[in-house]
Coordinates of C-alpha atoms in Angstrom, one line a residue:
X1 CA -4.1 9.1 0.3
X2 CA -1.8 8.6 -2.7
X3 CA 1.1 6.3 -1.8
X4 CA 4.4 7.9 -0.8
X5 CA 7.3 5.7 -1.4
X6 CA 9.8 4.9 1.3
X7 CA 14.6 8.5 1.0
X8 CA 17.6 6.9 0.1
X9 CA 18.7 6.3 -3.4
X10 CA 19.2 2.5 -3.7
X11 CA 22.6 1.8 -5.3
X12 CA 23.5 -1.8 -6.0
X13 CA 27.3 -2.2 -5.6
X14 CA 29.3 -5.2 -6.8
X15 CA 32.1 -5.6 -4.3
X16 CA 35.2 -7.6 -5.4
X17 CA 37.5 -8.7 -2.6
X18 CA 41.2 -8.3 -3.5
X19 CA 42.5 -10.7 -0.9
X20 CA 41.4 -13.5 1.4
X21 CA 42.7 -14.5 4.8
X22 CA 42.9 -18.3 5.2
X23 CA 44.3 -19.9 8.3
X24 CA 46.2 -16.8 9.3
X25 CA 47.9 -16.5 5.9
X26 CA 46.9 -14.0 3.2
X27 CA 46.2 -15.6 -0.2
X28 CA 46.1 -13.5 -3.3
X29 CA 43.2 -14.0 -5.7
X30 CA 43.0 -13.3 -9.4
X31 CA 40.0 -11.1 -10.2
X32 CA 38.3 -11.3 -13.6
X33 CA 35.9 -8.6 -14.4
X34 CA 32.4 -9.9 -15.3
X35 CA 31.5 -6.8 -17.2
X36 CA 34.0 -5.1 -19.5
X37 CA 35.2 -1.6 -18.7
X38 CA 33.3 1.4 -20.1
X39 CA 35.9 1.7 -22.8
X40 CA 34.9 -1.7 -24.1
X41 CA 31.6 -0.7 -25.6
X42 CA 28.8 -2.6 -24.0
X43 CA 25.2 -2.3 -25.1
X44 CA 22.9 -0.8 -22.5
X45 CA 20.5 -3.6 -23.1
X46 CA 23.1 -6.1 -21.9
X47 CA 23.8 -4.2 -18.7
X48 CA 20.1 -4.0 -18.0
X49 CA 19.7 -7.7 -18.6
X50 CA 22.6 -8.4 -16.2
X51 CA 20.9 -6.2 -13.6
X52 CA 17.5 -7.8 -14.2
X53 CA 18.8 -11.3 -13.7
X54 CA 20.8 -10.3 -10.6
X55 CA 17.8 -8.6 -9.1
X56 CA 15.8 -11.7 -9.8
X57 CA 18.3 -13.7 -7.8
X58 CA 18.1 -11.2 -5.0
X59 CA 14.4 -11.4 -4.8
X60 CA 14.3 -15.2 -5.2
X61 CA 16.7 -15.6 -2.3
X62 CA 14.1 -13.9 -0.1
X63 CA 11.4 -16.4 -1.2
X64 CA 10.2 -14.8 -4.4
X65 CA 7.7 -12.0 -5.0
X66 CA 4.0 -12.5 -4.5
X67 CA 2.0 -10.6 -7.1
X68 CA -1.7 -9.5 -6.8
X69 CA -3.7 -7.7 -9.5
X70 CA -5.0 -4.2 -8.5
X71 CA -8.2 -2.5 -9.6
X72 CA -9.9 0.7 -8.5
X73 CA -9.0 4.4 -8.5
X74 CA -8.6 7.3 -6.0
X75 CA -11.4 9.3 -7.7
X76 CA -14.2 9.5 -5.1
X77 CA -16.8 10.1 -7.8
X78 CA -15.9 6.8 -9.5
X79 CA -14.6 4.3 -7.0
X80 CA -12.7 6.0 -4.3
X81 CA -10.8 2.8 -3.3
X82 CA -8.3 0.3 -4.5
X83 CA -9.0 -3.5 -4.3
X84 CA -7.5 -6.8 -5.3
X85 CA -8.7 -10.3 -6.0
X86 CA -7.8 -13.2 -3.7
X87 CA -8.3 -17.0 -4.2
X88 CA -9.0 -18.9 -1.0
X89 CA -10.1 -22.4 -0.1
X90 CA -10.3 -25.8 -1.8
X91 CA -11.6 -25.6 -4.4
X92 CA -10.4 -22.0 -4.6
X93 CA -13.1 -19.2 -4.7
X94 CA -12.5 -15.6 -5.7
X95 CA -13.0 -12.7 -3.4
X96 CA -12.5 -9.0 -4.0
X97 CA -11.1 -7.2 -1.0
X98 CA -10.1 -3.5 -0.4
X99 CA -6.4 -2.9 0.2
X100 CA -6.0 -1.1 3.5
X101 CA -2.6 -0.2 5.0
X102 CA -4.4 1.3 8.0
X103 CA -5.6 -2.0 9.5
X104 CA -4.0 -5.3 10.1
X105 CA -6.4 -8.2 9.4
X106 CA -7.8 -9.8 6.3
X107 CA -11.5 -10.5 6.7
X108 CA -14.2 -11.7 4.2
X109 CA -18.0 -11.8 4.5
X110 CA -19.2 -15.3 5.5
X111 CA -22.3 -17.2 4.4
X112 CA -24.0 -16.4 7.7
X113 CA -23.3 -12.7 7.5
X114 CA -25.9 -10.2 8.7
X115 CA -25.7 -6.9 6.7
X116 CA -23.3 -8.0 4.0
X117 CA -24.2 -6.5 0.6
X118 CA -25.4 -8.9 -2.0
X119 CA -24.4 -6.8 -5.1
X120 CA -21.8 -4.1 -5.9
X121 CA -21.8 -1.0 -8.0
X122 CA -18.2 -1.8 -9.0
X123 CA -19.5 -4.3 -11.5
X124 CA -17.9 -7.2 -9.7
X125 CA -19.5 -10.4 -8.5
X126 CA -19.6 -10.7 -4.7
X127 CA -19.0 -14.0 -2.9
X128 CA -19.5 -15.1 0.7
X129 CA -17.0 -17.5 2.2
X130 CA -18.5 -20.8 3.3
X131 CA -16.1 -22.7 5.7
X132 CA -18.1 -25.9 5.1
X133 CA -17.5 -25.8 1.4
X134 CA -13.7 -25.8 1.6
X135 CA -12.0 -29.1 2.3
X136 CA -9.0 -27.2 3.8
X137 CA -10.9 -24.9 6.1
X138 CA -10.6 -25.1 9.9
X139 CA -11.7 -23.0 12.8
X140 CA -9.2 -21.2 15.0
X141 CA -9.5 -21.9 18.7
X142 CA -8.7 -19.7 21.6
X143 CA -5.8 -21.9 22.5
X144 CA -4.2 -21.3 19.1
X145 CA -0.9 -19.4 19.3
X146 CA -2.0 -17.1 16.5
X147 CA -5.1 -16.1 18.5
X148 CA -3.1 -15.3 21.5
X149 CA -0.8 -13.1 19.4
X150 CA -3.9 -11.3 18.1
X151 CA -5.2 -10.7 21.6
X152 CA -2.0 -8.8 22.5
X153 CA -2.6 -6.4 19.6
X154 CA -6.4 -6.2 20.1
X155 CA -7.0 -7.9 16.7
X156 CA -8.6 -11.0 18.3
X157 CA -10.5 -11.9 21.4
X158 CA -12.0 -14.9 23.2
X159 CA -15.3 -14.9 25.1
X160 CA -15.0 -18.5 26.1
X161 CA -18.1 -19.4 24.0
X162 CA -17.3 -22.4 22.0
X163 CA -13.6 -21.8 22.5
X164 CA -13.7 -19.8 19.2
X165 CA -11.2 -17.1 18.4
X166 CA -13.2 -14.0 17.4
X167 CA -12.8 -10.3 16.5
X168 CA -14.6 -7.0 16.4
X169 CA -13.3 -4.0 14.3
X170 CA -14.5 -0.4 14.3
X171 CA -13.2 1.8 11.5
X172 CA -12.7 5.6 11.4
X173 CA -15.8 6.2 9.2
X174 CA -18.1 4.6 11.8
X175 CA -18.5 1.3 10.0
X176 CA -17.7 -2.0 11.7
X177 CA -17.5 -5.8 11.4
X178 CA -17.4 -8.7 13.8
X179 CA -16.9 -12.4 13.3
X180 CA -14.6 -15.4 14.0
X181 CA -11.3 -16.6 12.6
X182 CA -10.7 -19.5 10.2
X183 CA -7.7 -20.9 8.6
X184 CA -7.6 -21.9 4.9
X185 CA -5.3 -22.0 1.9
X186 CA -4.4 -18.8 0.0
X187 CA -3.6 -19.3 -3.6
X188 CA -1.2 -16.8 -5.3
X189 CA 1.4 -16.3 -8.0
X190 CA 5.0 -16.1 -7.1
X191 CA 7.4 -14.2 -9.5
X192 CA 10.6 -16.1 -9.8
X193 CA 13.8 -15.2 -11.6
X194 CA 13.2 -13.1 -14.6
X195 CA 9.6 -13.2 -15.7
X196 CA 8.9 -16.8 -14.6
X197 CA 5.9 -17.3 -12.4
X198 CA 4.8 -20.2 -10.2
X199 CA 1.4 -21.0 -8.6
X200 CA 1.7 -21.4 -4.9
X201 CA -0.5 -21.9 -1.8
X202 CA 0.0 -21.2 1.9
X203 CA -2.2 -21.6 5.0
X204 CA -3.4 -18.3 6.4
X205 CA -5.6 -17.2 9.2
X206 CA -8.3 -14.6 8.4
X207 CA -11.6 -13.3 9.6
X208 CA -15.0 -14.7 8.7
X209 CA -17.4 -11.7 9.0
X210 CA -20.9 -12.5 10.4
X211 CA -22.0 -8.8 11.0
X212 CA -21.3 -5.6 9.1
X213 CA -22.5 -2.1 9.9
X214 CA -22.3 1.4 8.5
X215 CA -20.9 2.0 5.1
X216 CA -19.8 -1.6 4.8
X217 CA -23.5 -2.5 4.2
X218 CA -23.9 -0.2 1.2
X219 CA -23.8 -1.7 -2.3
X220 CA -22.5 1.2 -4.4
X221 CA -18.8 0.4 -3.7
X222 CA -19.2 -3.0 -2.0
X223 CA -16.4 -5.6 -2.0
X224 CA -16.1 -8.9 -0.2
X225 CA -13.9 -7.7 2.6
X226 CA -10.8 -5.8 3.6
X227 CA -7.2 -6.8 3.1
X228 CA -5.3 -5.3 6.1
X229 CA -1.6 -4.6 5.4
X230 CA -0.6 -3.4 8.9
X231 CA 2.5 -4.4 10.9
X232 CA 0.9 -6.8 13.4
X233 CA 1.4 -10.5 13.4
X234 CA -2.1 -11.4 12.0
X235 CA -1.6 -9.5 8.8
X236 CA -1.2 -11.8 5.8
X237 CA 2.2 -10.3 5.0
X238 CA 3.4 -11.2 8.5
X239 CA 2.0 -14.7 8.2
X240 CA 3.7 -15.4 4.9
X241 CA 6.9 -13.9 6.2
X242 CA 6.9 -16.2 9.2
X243 CA 6.5 -19.2 6.9
X244 CA 9.5 -18.1 4.8
X245 CA 7.4 -17.6 1.7
X246 CA 7.9 -13.9 1.1
X247 CA 9.9 -11.1 2.8
X248 CA 8.1 -8.9 5.2
X249 CA 8.1 -6.1 2.7
X250 CA 5.3 -5.0 0.3
X251 CA 5.2 -2.5 -2.6
X252 CA 2.0 -0.8 -3.5
X253 CA 2.0 1.6 -6.5
X254 CA -1.3 3.4 -7.0
X255 CA -2.2 4.6 -10.5
X256 CA -4.9 7.3 -10.8
X257 CA -5.1 7.9 -14.6
X258 CA -6.1 5.6 -17.4
X259 CA -8.6 3.6 -15.4
X260 CA -6.6 3.4 -12.2
X261 CA -5.3 0.1 -10.8
X262 CA -1.6 -0.2 -10.0
X263 CA 0.8 -2.7 -8.5
X264 CA 0.7 -4.7 -5.3
X265 CA 3.5 -7.2 -4.5
X266 CA 4.9 -8.9 -1.4
X267 CA 8.5 -8.2 -1.8
X268 CA 10.7 -5.2 -2.8
X269 CA 10.6 -3.6 -6.2
X270 CA 14.2 -2.8 -7.1
X271 CA 14.1 0.5 -9.0
X272 CA 17.4 2.4 -9.1
X273 CA 15.8 5.8 -9.8
X274 CA 13.3 5.7 -6.9
X275 CA 13.9 8.0 -4.0
X276 CA 12.9 6.6 -0.6
X277 CA 11.9 8.2 2.7
X278 CA 12.3 6.0 5.8
X279 CA 9.3 5.0 8.0
X280 CA 9.2 6.4 11.5
X281 CA 10.0 3.4 13.7
X282 CA 8.0 2.1 16.6
X283 CA 4.7 3.5 15.4
X284 CA 1.4 1.5 15.1
X285 CA 0.8 2.9 11.6
X286 CA 3.0 3.6 8.6
X287 CA 4.3 7.0 9.7
X288 CA 6.4 9.2 7.5
X289 CA 8.5 12.3 8.4
X290 CA 6.8 15.1 6.5
X291 CA 9.1 18.1 6.8
X292 CA 7.5 20.9 4.8
X293 CA 4.9 21.8 2.1
X294 CA 5.8 23.9 -1.0
X295 CA 3.4 25.8 -3.2
X296 CA 4.7 27.1 -6.5
X297 CA 8.2 26.2 -5.4
X298 CA 8.0 28.3 -2.2
X299 CA 8.2 26.5 1.1
X300 CA 5.3 27.5 3.4
X301 CA 6.0 29.1 6.8
X302 CA 4.7 26.3 9.0
X303 CA 6.0 25.5 12.5
X304 CA 7.9 22.2 12.1
X305 CA 6.3 20.9 15.3
X306 CA 3.0 20.7 13.3
X307 CA 4.6 17.7 11.4
X308 CA 6.3 16.0 14.3
X309 CA 5.3 12.4 15.2
X310 CA 3.9 11.7 18.7
X311 CA 1.2 9.5 20.3
X312 CA -1.5 12.0 19.1
X313 CA -0.2 13.3 15.8
X314 CA 2.0 12.6 12.8
X315 CA 1.8 11.8 9.1
X316 CA 0.6 8.4 8.1
X317 CA 0.0 6.6 4.8
X318 CA -3.4 4.9 4.6
X319 CA -4.5 3.4 1.3
X320 CA -8.0 3.0 2.8
X321 CA -8.6 6.7 3.0
X322 CA -9.7 8.6 -0.1
X323 CA -8.6 12.1 0.7
X324 CA -5.5 13.6 2.2
X325 CA -5.9 15.5 5.4
X326 CA -3.8 18.2 7.0
X327 CA -3.7 19.6 10.5
X328 CA -5.4 23.0 10.8
X329 CA -2.2 25.0 11.0
X330 CA -0.8 23.4 7.8
X331 CA -4.2 23.4 6.0
X332 CA -4.8 27.1 6.6
X333 CA -1.3 28.1 5.4
X334 CA -1.7 25.8 2.4
X335 CA -5.1 27.3 1.4
X336 CA -3.9 30.9 1.9
X337 CA -0.9 30.3 -0.3
X338 CA -3.1 28.8 -3.1
X339 CA -5.6 31.6 -2.8
X340 CA -2.9 34.3 -3.0
X341 CA -1.4 32.7 -6.1
X342 CA -4.6 32.6 -8.1
X343 CA -6.5 35.5 -6.7
X344 CA -5.7 37.7 -9.7
X345 CA -7.1 35.1 -12.1
X346 CA -10.1 33.4 -10.4
X347 CA -12.8 34.3 -7.9
X348 CA -12.3 32.7 -4.4
X349 CA -15.6 31.9 -2.7
X350 CA -16.6 30.0 0.5
X351 CA -19.0 27.1 0.2
X352 CA -20.1 25.2 3.3
X353 CA -16.9 26.3 5.1
X354 CA -14.7 25.1 2.2
X355 CA -12.5 27.3 0.1
X356 CA -13.7 27.1 -3.5
X357 CA -12.7 28.9 -6.7
X358 CA -14.8 29.9 -9.7
X359 CA -12.9 29.3 -12.9
X360 CA -13.6 29.5 -16.6
X361 CA -10.4 27.7 -17.9
X362 CA -8.3 24.7 -17.1
X363 CA -7.1 24.3 -13.5
X364 CA -3.6 23.3 -14.9
X365 CA -3.3 26.8 -16.5
X366 CA -4.1 28.6 -13.3
X367 CA -3.2 26.8 -10.2
X368 CA 0.4 26.1 -8.9
X369 CA 2.2 22.8 -8.5
X370 CA 2.4 21.6 -4.9
X371 CA 5.1 19.5 -3.2
X372 CA 5.0 17.5 0.0
X373 CA 8.6 17.2 1.2
X374 CA 9.7 14.3 3.3
X375 CA 12.9 13.3 5.1
X376 CA 15.8 12.1 2.9
X377 CA 14.9 14.3 0.0
X378 CA 11.8 12.5 -1.2
X379 CA 9.0 14.8 -2.5
X380 CA 5.5 13.9 -3.6
X381 CA 4.6 16.3 -6.5
X382 CA 1.0 17.2 -6.7
X383 CA -0.5 18.8 -9.9
X384 CA -3.7 20.9 -9.6
X385 CA -6.0 18.0 -10.4
X386 CA -4.4 16.0 -7.5
X387 CA -5.4 18.5 -4.8
X388 CA -8.5 20.1 -6.2
X389 CA -11.9 18.5 -6.4
X390 CA -14.4 19.7 -9.0
X391 CA -17.8 20.3 -7.5
X392 CA -19.8 21.3 -10.7
X393 CA -19.4 22.3 -14.3
X394 CA -18.7 26.0 -13.5

């Protein structure tokens, strides 16, 4: 699912105190304006530079921003996933891992893995992690505090065999992995004030996969592992936050066109024109408050209870899922609205239970714009290529 950004307009306000209370007496302070009044002609570039430096200081005070390169695209006929490259161990080795907000733990295929793919159709070189080849690698025991924290969230377990902290994960597509936890150094770049960068390292705990099943064994879109960005304590973002290295915030911008890719950082991207929608609190996933769906500027008549969040329903953001999914009531209303809008121009047909349309011209000339409307005034605008999948050349 394309990323939906968390719906307040962020406004940075510089507050100047006019007085100060000292020892019970009020002392007057002389204020000097750092930036001239509007009437004092100031180049826009200077103001932007001032903001850039100030934002840099704000980010630096939180421990800097950790930056990761992003590759991949949403297109299921090309890649259908987004992934990044990590450097782990001493000496550092490179591993490509899928970015997944729907799970919590980072795991990588180990040298003793059964079912790990040996090649990838993504034109990347796969590597297996070898704990014995890294001088900074260590096993995580059942008595380790991090293992105990993982047990509480079902991200780790202990069978008593060898006192080794282990895990077993099952994903929604039926694939799965199991293995044991290790600790090693993660190498990364930290963006400091302005455009300065610094190379850093931090010890992290992650999974060493010894068994993979289902789609994880296939080579067409294989990567070395999965980079979980969930909220639990074993996620890398939580681990770095607990060490004071980066704030417990991440920004993930997914780009679909021009080869895909995007941005992934630990830390907040300060963009004054961005509209945010708040996350629904106390949920195991990243839940958003979807309020309505508009087709061609018209809000669809859908019972608001369809979008409400509970233990069994809600709207979540999951970067590890290729398609967007709607509940039946919302989906039926959505498809009906699309069909009514284009029925005079195209021929609607059913194919294997799916609503399809036979067209002879560009979809952008025929189909309407769609909007997913969230709490706080944030809307995700979808153009026809964003919600239609072309099945053949007709």
